[in-house]
Amino acid sequence: MTEITDTTEVPEPGGSSEGKKPRKGGKRAKKGPLARLGLFYRQIVAELRKVVWPTRQQLSTYTSVVIVFVVIIIALVFVIDYGLTEVMKHVFG
């Protein structure tokens, strides 16, 4: 049988890992603001190229579903509001 102990080692905050030097700014500190801005936009373009864009048919289907859902919710809120208005007219006269 193994014995369960209640001790865990947690590294101290601010302490460095064994054999690693703390970073001082990394690569960003060596570049100017325009170079960092250019890098930022290049990364945006790279991420947008990874996006799987919907086809025209998928887009029209998704749009139709959203419009139908919104119309249903509007009708539901209207019916509840109208019903409560009629109840208040009946109660308060």
Short mmCIF file of C-alpha atoms in Angstrom, two decimals:
data_model
loop_
_atom_site.label_atom_id
_atom_site.label_comp_id
_atom_site.label_asym_id
_atom_site.label_seq_id
_atom_site.Cartn_x
_atom_site.Cartn_y
_atom_site.Cartn_z
CA MET A 1 0.00 0.00 0.00
CA THR A 2 1.15 3.51 -0.67
CA GLU A 3 0.97 6.26 1.87
CA ILE A 4 -0.73 9.52 0.90
CA THR A 5 1.07 12.63 2.04
CA ASP A 6 -0.36 16.12 2.11
CA THR A 7 2.72 18.00 1.00
CA THR A 8 3.12 19.67 -2.35
CA GLU A 9 5.96 21.81 -3.52
CA VAL A 10 4.87 25.18 -4.85
CA PRO A 11 7.47 27.52 -6.37
CA GLU A 12 7.82 30.88 -4.73
CA PRO A 13 6.42 33.86 -6.64
CA GLY A 14 9.10 35.85 -8.37
CA GLY A 15 11.61 33.05 -8.13
CA SER A 16 13.37 31.97 -11.29
CA SER A 17 13.30 28.44 -12.61
CA GLU A 18 16.42 26.35 -12.36
CA GLY A 19 18.97 27.29 -15.01
CA LYS A 20 16.86 29.93 -16.74
CA LYS A 21 17.66 33.61 -16.93
CA PRO A 22 14.81 36.09 -16.45
CA ARG A 23 13.72 37.81 -19.67
CA LYS A 24 14.25 41.51 -20.07
CA GLY A 25 11.81 42.65 -22.73
CA GLY A 26 12.43 39.88 -25.21
CA LYS A 27 12.41 40.65 -28.94
CA ARG A 28 9.89 43.47 -28.63
CA ALA A 29 12.27 45.72 -26.76
CA LYS A 30 14.65 45.80 -29.73
CA LYS A 31 12.08 47.04 -32.26
CA GLY A 32 10.65 50.51 -32.68
CA PRO A 33 6.95 51.32 -32.46
CA LEU A 34 6.43 51.24 -36.25
CA ALA A 35 8.11 47.85 -36.53
CA ARG A 36 5.91 46.50 -33.73
CA LEU A 37 2.82 47.91 -35.44
CA GLY A 38 3.85 46.27 -38.72
CA LEU A 39 4.39 42.96 -36.91
CA PHE A 40 0.97 43.29 -35.31
CA TYR A 41 -0.75 43.78 -38.69
CA ARG A 42 1.21 40.91 -40.28
CA GLN A 43 0.03 38.66 -37.46
CA ILE A 44 -3.57 39.80 -38.02
CA VAL A 45 -3.35 38.93 -41.72
CA ALA A 46 -1.79 35.55 -40.89
CA GLU A 47 -4.63 34.74 -38.49
CA LEU A 48 -7.30 35.84 -40.98
CA ARG A 49 -5.85 33.45 -43.56
CA LYS A 50 -6.48 30.58 -41.12
CA VAL A 51 -10.19 31.42 -40.86
CA VAL A 52 -12.58 29.09 -42.66
CA TRP A 53 -15.00 31.49 -44.30
CA PRO A 54 -18.59 30.32 -44.93
CA THR A 55 -19.84 29.88 -48.46
CA ARG A 56 -22.53 32.18 -49.82
CA GLN A 57 -25.17 29.49 -49.27
CA GLN A 58 -24.08 28.90 -45.67
CA LEU A 59 -24.05 32.63 -45.01
CA SER A 60 -27.58 33.07 -46.37
CA THR A 61 -28.77 30.09 -44.30
CA TYR A 62 -27.21 31.46 -41.10
CA THR A 63 -28.64 34.91 -41.81
CA SER A 64 -32.12 33.49 -42.40
CA VAL A 65 -31.99 31.50 -39.16
CA VAL A 66 -30.97 34.58 -37.18
CA ILE A 67 -33.70 36.75 -38.74
CA VAL A 68 -36.39 34.13 -38.07
CA PHE A 69 -35.20 33.72 -34.48
CA VAL A 70 -35.25 37.48 -33.89
CA VAL A 71 -38.77 37.79 -35.36
CA ILE A 72 -39.99 34.96 -33.09
CA ILE A 73 -38.48 36.64 -30.00
CA ILE A 74 -39.98 40.01 -31.00
CA ALA A 75 -43.41 38.37 -31.36
CA LEU A 76 -43.05 36.63 -27.99
CA VAL A 77 -42.10 39.87 -26.21
CA PHE A 78 -44.97 41.70 -27.96
CA VAL A 79 -47.54 39.10 -26.85
CA ILE A 80 -46.28 39.15 -23.25
CA ASP A 81 -46.22 42.96 -23.18
CA TYR A 82 -49.70 43.23 -24.72
CA GLY A 83 -51.08 40.64 -22.31
CA LEU A 84 -49.62 42.38 -19.26
CA THR A 85 -50.92 45.74 -20.53
CA GLU A 86 -54.45 44.34 -20.84
CA VAL A 87 -54.24 42.79 -17.37
CA MET A 88 -53.14 46.15 -15.89
CA LYS A 89 -55.99 47.97 -17.71
CA HIS A 90 -58.45 45.44 -16.30
CA VAL A 91 -57.07 45.60 -12.75
CA PHE A 92 -56.54 49.38 -12.48
CA GLY A 93 -59.35 50.39 -14.68
#
